[in-house]
């Protein structure tokens, strides 16, 4: 009941937050210089005032700002994200077509970074001050300091161009005609480089957080009591230290899960991964307002969903939080 009440409360707050984000994004996008009518007219080679005026009327950009805003808010309530004149199809269809690729990439990168980061953090904390701890910490610092786009380019250069081990671009092999398990294996091979590249930075963050949290919890009184009772070190580390040390890691993971969507913009662009991050990049260059706003809205919704899931997991790990609430 407490979890159900928490979910309902979070969903109500999420709806208000999402509406506020949509309005703010509308203001920001329309404050940027340029508009779709000017871009399309320029590409057509006939950027005269009459053509621009006709295109603005077609896109509804000739209406007063408050009318455009009211129409936009009314549309998103009914899940109508508008029409992309650049792509020639509804924005919602565009996003739903690209969303699975982004979810596959971000969720894979998230779990790789979280599981590997926690495992390395536990290993480093168990051998604090020794060579293993120094090695893991140094590698994590290297990954943390490496720019995402540079790591992506180097991954393509080394593992795809030089070694030829993995495909460097795309979602699957074009024209392969694969189906079933063969197609899944082909997609998996294309997924490895972008997922690892996107996950390396966050893996370093989770590793450092887990290590610090494990060392802090290990000094608590209840851990000293467990040692005094003669429990095995592995049992103390697993049952008493790790479970409590995971609380700040879960909080951080929930906050940074949404950032994976932002990082996916660079990753999808470098690896030509057909997700909503790449769609947003292309739409920004084309001043495709409706698509930009639609991608922003869906990205914000994904961040909110991740935060709600984090709250639920937090209460499952530490039931005391539900009683405090």
Short mmCIF file of C-alpha atoms in Angstrom, two decimals:
data_model
loop_
_atom_site.label_atom_id
_atom_site.label_comp_id
_atom_site.label_asym_id
_atom_site.label_seq_id
_atom_site.Cartn_x
_atom_site.Cartn_y
_atom_site.Cartn_z
CA UNK A 1 0.00 0.00 0.00
CA UNK A 2 2.80 2.38 0.87
CA UNK A 3 4.54 1.70 -2.44
CA UNK A 4 1.25 2.11 -4.34
CA UNK A 5 0.60 5.42 -2.58
CA UNK A 6 4.13 6.52 -3.35
CA UNK A 7 3.69 5.72 -7.04
CA UNK A 8 0.40 7.64 -7.26
CA UNK A 9 1.92 10.63 -5.48
CA UNK A 10 4.97 10.57 -7.76
CA UNK A 11 2.80 10.25 -10.89
CA UNK A 12 0.76 13.31 -9.92
CA UNK A 13 3.91 15.34 -9.29
CA UNK A 14 5.41 13.97 -12.49
CA UNK A 15 2.47 15.21 -14.57
CA UNK A 16 2.84 18.74 -13.17
CA UNK A 17 6.62 18.65 -13.65
CA UNK A 18 6.29 17.39 -17.21
CA UNK A 19 3.83 20.16 -18.06
CA UNK A 20 6.18 22.79 -16.62
CA UNK A 21 9.09 21.33 -18.59
CA UNK A 22 7.04 21.36 -21.79
CA UNK A 23 6.18 25.05 -21.36
CA UNK A 24 9.79 25.95 -20.50
CA UNK A 25 11.09 24.04 -23.54
CA UNK A 26 8.58 25.84 -25.74
CA UNK A 27 9.91 29.20 -24.56
CA UNK A 28 13.55 28.17 -25.00
CA UNK A 29 13.13 26.68 -28.47
CA UNK A 30 11.23 29.70 -29.77
CA UNK A 31 13.78 32.06 -28.24
CA UNK A 32 16.52 30.56 -30.43
CA UNK A 33 17.31 32.39 -33.68
CA UNK A 34 15.88 31.05 -36.92
CA UNK A 35 12.73 29.09 -37.68
CA UNK A 36 11.68 26.15 -39.90
CA UNK A 37 10.16 28.43 -42.54
CA UNK A 38 13.40 30.35 -43.10
CA UNK A 39 15.49 27.15 -43.21
CA UNK A 40 13.20 25.38 -45.69
CA UNK A 41 12.90 28.47 -47.88
CA UNK A 42 16.67 28.87 -47.91
CA UNK A 43 17.20 25.23 -48.89
CA UNK A 44 14.66 25.61 -51.69
CA UNK A 45 16.67 28.53 -53.07
CA UNK A 46 13.66 30.82 -52.99
CA UNK A 47 13.91 32.64 -49.68
CA UNK A 48 11.68 35.55 -50.70
CA UNK A 49 9.37 37.17 -48.19
CA UNK A 50 6.19 35.75 -49.74
CA UNK A 51 7.40 32.14 -49.59
CA UNK A 52 8.59 32.56 -46.01
CA UNK A 53 5.22 34.09 -45.07
CA UNK A 54 3.38 31.18 -46.71
CA UNK A 55 5.51 28.63 -44.87
CA UNK A 56 5.01 30.40 -41.54
CA UNK A 57 1.25 30.34 -42.11
CA UNK A 58 1.47 26.64 -42.94
CA UNK A 59 3.43 25.89 -39.76
CA UNK A 60 1.26 28.19 -37.62
CA UNK A 61 4.24 30.42 -36.85
CA UNK A 62 2.33 33.52 -37.93
CA UNK A 63 0.05 33.21 -34.90
CA UNK A 64 0.71 35.21 -31.69
CA UNK A 65 3.07 33.49 -29.29
CA UNK A 66 0.46 32.86 -26.58
CA UNK A 67 -1.84 31.18 -29.10
CA UNK A 68 0.98 28.92 -30.29
CA UNK A 69 1.75 28.02 -26.67
CA UNK A 70 -1.88 27.31 -25.78
CA UNK A 71 -2.29 25.13 -28.87
CA UNK A 72 0.91 23.24 -28.06
CA UNK A 73 -0.09 22.54 -24.43
CA UNK A 74 -3.54 21.43 -25.55
CA UNK A 75 -2.03 19.06 -28.08
CA UNK A 76 0.42 17.38 -25.71
CA UNK A 77 -2.39 16.66 -23.24
CA UNK A 78 -3.91 14.47 -25.97
CA UNK A 79 -0.46 13.05 -26.88
CA UNK A 80 -0.43 14.97 -30.14
CA UNK A 81 3.18 16.11 -30.53
CA UNK A 82 2.55 17.78 -33.86
CA UNK A 83 3.77 17.13 -37.39
CA UNK A 84 7.34 17.19 -38.65
CA UNK A 85 7.35 18.97 -41.98
CA UNK A 86 11.04 18.15 -42.30
CA UNK A 87 10.49 14.39 -41.97
CA UNK A 88 7.01 14.40 -43.46
CA UNK A 89 5.29 12.43 -40.70
CA UNK A 90 3.82 12.88 -37.20
CA UNK A 91 6.39 13.55 -34.49
CA UNK A 92 5.00 10.82 -32.22
CA UNK A 93 5.49 8.23 -34.98
CA UNK A 94 9.06 9.46 -35.50
CA UNK A 95 9.87 9.17 -31.81
CA UNK A 96 8.21 5.78 -31.34
CA UNK A 97 10.16 4.50 -34.33
CA UNK A 98 13.50 5.68 -32.84
CA UNK A 99 12.76 5.11 -29.13
CA UNK A 100 13.45 1.33 -29.01
CA UNK A 101 17.01 1.87 -30.28
CA UNK A 102 17.66 4.51 -27.62
CA UNK A 103 16.18 2.35 -24.85
CA UNK A 104 18.31 -0.62 -25.91
CA UNK A 105 21.44 1.54 -25.89
CA UNK A 106 20.80 3.46 -22.66
CA UNK A 107 19.55 0.50 -20.62
CA UNK A 108 22.46 -1.68 -21.74
CA UNK A 109 24.95 1.08 -20.91
CA UNK A 110 23.22 1.69 -17.58
CA UNK A 111 23.40 -1.91 -16.40
CA UNK A 112 26.96 -2.37 -17.65
CA UNK A 113 28.10 0.75 -15.82
CA UNK A 114 26.16 0.00 -12.62
CA UNK A 115 27.07 -3.67 -12.25
CA UNK A 116 30.70 -3.21 -13.25
CA UNK A 117 31.05 -0.06 -11.14
CA UNK A 118 29.64 -1.68 -8.01
CA UNK A 119 31.74 -4.84 -8.50
CA UNK A 120 34.95 -2.84 -8.98
CA UNK A 121 34.08 -0.59 -6.03
CA UNK A 122 33.59 -3.59 -3.75
CA UNK A 123 36.86 -5.12 -4.96
CA UNK A 124 38.76 -1.87 -4.39
CA UNK A 125 37.32 -1.36 -0.90
CA UNK A 126 38.25 -4.93 0.09
CA UNK A 127 41.89 -4.25 -0.81
CA UNK A 128 42.16 -0.60 0.19
CA UNK A 129 45.67 0.81 0.01
CA UNK A 130 46.99 -2.16 -1.99
CA UNK A 131 47.97 -2.49 -5.65
CA UNK A 132 44.51 -3.69 -6.72
CA UNK A 133 42.86 -0.66 -5.14
CA UNK A 134 45.36 1.70 -6.78
CA UNK A 135 44.92 0.06 -10.19
CA UNK A 136 41.11 0.12 -10.12
CA UNK A 137 41.01 3.70 -8.84
CA UNK A 138 43.48 4.88 -11.50
CA UNK A 139 41.57 3.21 -14.34
CA UNK A 140 38.30 4.67 -13.05
CA UNK A 141 39.84 8.13 -12.92
CA UNK A 142 41.06 7.71 -16.51
CA UNK A 143 37.59 6.76 -17.72
CA UNK A 144 36.04 9.63 -15.75
CA UNK A 145 38.41 12.21 -17.27
CA UNK A 146 38.10 10.98 -20.87
CA UNK A 147 35.68 13.02 -23.04
CA UNK A 148 32.82 10.87 -24.31
CA UNK A 149 33.14 11.87 -27.95
CA UNK A 150 36.91 11.16 -27.96
CA UNK A 151 36.39 7.73 -26.40
CA UNK A 152 33.74 6.98 -29.04
CA UNK A 153 36.00 8.01 -31.92
CA UNK A 154 38.94 6.01 -30.53
CA UNK A 155 36.72 2.96 -30.06
CA UNK A 156 35.67 3.10 -33.71
CA UNK A 157 39.26 3.68 -34.88
CA UNK A 158 40.78 0.84 -32.85
CA UNK A 159 38.15 -1.91 -32.68
CA UNK A 160 36.39 -1.32 -35.99
CA UNK A 161 38.85 0.27 -38.43
CA UNK A 162 42.19 -1.15 -37.24
CA UNK A 163 41.27 -4.51 -35.72
CA UNK A 164 37.98 -5.12 -37.51
CA UNK A 165 36.53 -6.93 -34.51
CA UNK A 166 33.23 -5.05 -34.28
CA UNK A 167 31.08 -2.93 -36.59
CA UNK A 168 31.56 0.77 -35.94
CA UNK A 169 28.36 2.31 -37.23
CA UNK A 170 24.65 1.65 -37.46
CA UNK A 171 22.03 -0.42 -35.68
CA UNK A 172 22.36 -3.53 -37.86
CA UNK A 173 23.95 -4.60 -41.12
CA UNK A 174 22.13 -2.90 -43.99
CA UNK A 175 20.67 -5.33 -46.50
CA UNK A 176 21.69 -8.39 -44.51
CA UNK A 177 18.20 -9.86 -44.44
CA UNK A 178 18.82 -11.41 -41.02
CA UNK A 179 15.89 -12.54 -38.89
CA UNK A 180 15.37 -14.17 -35.50
CA UNK A 181 18.52 -15.00 -33.54
CA UNK A 182 20.78 -14.01 -36.42
CA UNK A 183 19.33 -10.49 -36.44
CA UNK A 184 19.56 -10.26 -32.63
CA UNK A 185 23.23 -11.28 -32.78
CA UNK A 186 23.88 -8.71 -35.50
CA UNK A 187 22.26 -5.94 -33.41
CA UNK A 188 24.25 -7.07 -30.36
CA UNK A 189 27.54 -6.74 -32.25
CA UNK A 190 26.58 -3.22 -33.32
CA UNK A 191 25.56 -2.42 -29.72
CA UNK A 192 28.80 -3.36 -27.98
CA UNK A 193 30.93 -0.32 -28.87
CA UNK A 194 28.34 2.43 -28.25
CA UNK A 195 27.08 0.80 -25.02
CA UNK A 196 30.57 0.35 -23.59
CA UNK A 197 31.60 3.87 -24.62
CA UNK A 198 28.52 5.40 -23.02
CA UNK A 199 28.86 3.28 -19.89
CA UNK A 200 32.56 3.85 -19.15
CA UNK A 201 32.14 7.33 -17.65
CA UNK A 202 29.24 6.30 -15.42
CA UNK A 203 31.01 3.07 -14.42
CA UNK A 204 33.86 5.17 -13.03
CA UNK A 205 31.40 7.29 -11.05
CA UNK A 206 29.63 4.27 -9.54
CA UNK A 207 32.95 2.61 -8.73
CA UNK A 208 34.23 5.61 -6.80
CA UNK A 209 30.92 6.07 -5.00
CA UNK A 210 30.69 2.38 -4.04
CA UNK A 211 34.27 2.31 -2.76
CA UNK A 212 33.82 5.43 -0.64
CA UNK A 213 30.46 4.25 0.70
CA UNK A 214 31.78 0.77 1.53
CA UNK A 215 34.70 2.24 3.49
CA UNK A 216 32.37 4.60 5.37
CA UNK A 217 29.83 1.92 6.31
CA UNK A 218 32.63 -0.44 7.39
CA UNK A 219 33.39 1.95 10.29
CA UNK A 220 29.82 1.93 11.64
CA UNK A 221 29.04 0.38 15.04
CA UNK A 222 26.75 -2.35 13.71
CA UNK A 223 29.58 -3.63 11.51
CA UNK A 224 31.94 -3.70 14.49
CA UNK A 225 29.29 -5.66 16.39
CA UNK A 226 29.03 -8.19 13.55
CA UNK A 227 32.79 -8.64 13.62
CA UNK A 228 32.70 -9.11 17.41
CA UNK A 229 30.14 -11.90 16.95
CA UNK A 230 32.65 -13.76 14.79
CA UNK A 231 30.84 -13.55 11.47
CA UNK A 232 32.91 -14.33 8.38
CA UNK A 233 34.37 -11.25 6.65
CA UNK A 234 32.65 -12.16 3.37
CA UNK A 235 29.28 -12.40 5.14
CA UNK A 236 29.80 -9.06 6.87
CA UNK A 237 30.79 -7.42 3.60
CA UNK A 238 27.83 -8.85 1.68
CA UNK A 239 24.99 -8.69 4.24
CA UNK A 240 25.90 -5.71 6.37
CA UNK A 241 28.25 -3.40 4.50
CA UNK A 242 27.20 -3.72 0.84
CA UNK A 243 23.46 -3.45 1.40
CA UNK A 244 23.80 -0.19 3.32
CA UNK A 245 26.53 1.11 1.03
CA UNK A 246 24.24 0.70 -1.98
CA UNK A 247 21.80 3.39 -0.80
CA UNK A 248 23.79 6.40 -2.04
CA UNK A 249 24.76 4.44 -5.16
CA UNK A 250 21.10 3.81 -6.00
CA UNK A 251 20.33 7.50 -5.49
CA UNK A 252 23.17 8.50 -7.79
CA UNK A 253 22.21 5.87 -10.37
CA UNK A 254 18.64 7.15 -10.47
CA UNK A 255 19.81 10.72 -11.01
CA UNK A 256 22.35 9.79 -13.66
CA UNK A 257 20.12 7.34 -15.52
CA UNK A 258 18.43 10.35 -17.08
CA UNK A 259 21.82 11.78 -18.02
CA UNK A 260 22.43 8.70 -20.15
CA UNK A 261 19.82 10.04 -22.55
CA UNK A 262 21.83 13.24 -22.88
CA UNK A 263 25.04 11.29 -23.36
CA UNK A 264 23.29 9.20 -25.99
CA UNK A 265 23.06 12.26 -28.24
CA UNK A 266 26.85 12.24 -28.75
CA UNK A 267 27.11 8.46 -28.79
CA UNK A 268 24.31 7.98 -31.28
CA UNK A 269 25.73 10.68 -33.53
CA UNK A 270 29.26 9.20 -33.58
CA UNK A 271 28.10 5.61 -34.06
CA UNK A 272 25.19 6.51 -36.39
CA UNK A 273 22.85 4.79 -33.94
CA UNK A 274 19.25 5.52 -35.05
CA UNK A 275 17.83 6.68 -31.71
CA UNK A 276 16.05 9.80 -30.48
CA UNK A 277 19.40 11.39 -29.53
CA UNK A 278 20.47 11.43 -33.17
CA UNK A 279 16.96 12.53 -34.17
CA UNK A 280 17.26 15.50 -31.82
CA UNK A 281 20.66 16.44 -33.26
CA UNK A 282 19.29 16.36 -36.81
CA UNK A 283 16.19 18.31 -35.80
CA UNK A 284 18.25 21.03 -34.11
CA UNK A 285 20.21 21.59 -37.31
CA UNK A 286 16.98 21.77 -39.31
CA UNK A 287 15.09 23.98 -36.81
CA UNK A 288 12.36 21.32 -36.70
CA UNK A 289 10.51 22.81 -33.71
CA UNK A 290 7.87 20.14 -33.28
CA UNK A 291 10.37 17.28 -33.35
CA UNK A 292 12.75 19.08 -30.98
CA UNK A 293 9.96 19.72 -28.50
CA UNK A 294 8.72 16.16 -28.83
CA UNK A 295 12.15 14.66 -28.15
CA UNK A 296 12.68 17.02 -25.20
CA UNK A 297 9.32 15.99 -23.75
CA UNK A 298 9.94 12.26 -24.13
CA UNK A 299 13.46 12.62 -22.68
CA UNK A 300 12.06 14.48 -19.67
CA UNK A 301 9.42 11.76 -19.22
CA UNK A 302 12.16 9.11 -19.26
CA UNK A 303 14.10 10.97 -16.57
CA UNK A 304 10.97 11.21 -14.40
CA UNK A 305 10.24 7.49 -14.85
CA UNK A 306 13.81 6.63 -13.82
CA UNK A 307 13.41 8.78 -10.69
CA UNK A 308 10.14 7.06 -9.75
CA UNK A 309 11.76 3.65 -10.20
CA UNK A 310 14.66 4.84 -8.03
CA UNK A 311 12.26 5.77 -5.23
CA UNK A 312 10.68 2.30 -5.41
CA UNK A 313 14.03 0.49 -5.38
CA UNK A 314 15.20 2.71 -2.51
CA UNK A 315 12.25 1.60 -0.39
CA UNK A 316 12.84 -2.05 -1.26
CA UNK A 317 16.49 -1.81 -0.18
CA UNK A 318 15.72 0.15 2.99
CA UNK A 319 12.10 -0.40 4.19
CA UNK A 320 12.66 2.18 6.97
CA UNK A 321 12.27 4.92 4.37
CA UNK A 322 8.67 3.90 3.72
CA UNK A 323 7.89 4.11 7.44
CA UNK A 324 9.52 7.54 7.70
CA UNK A 325 7.47 8.78 4.77
#
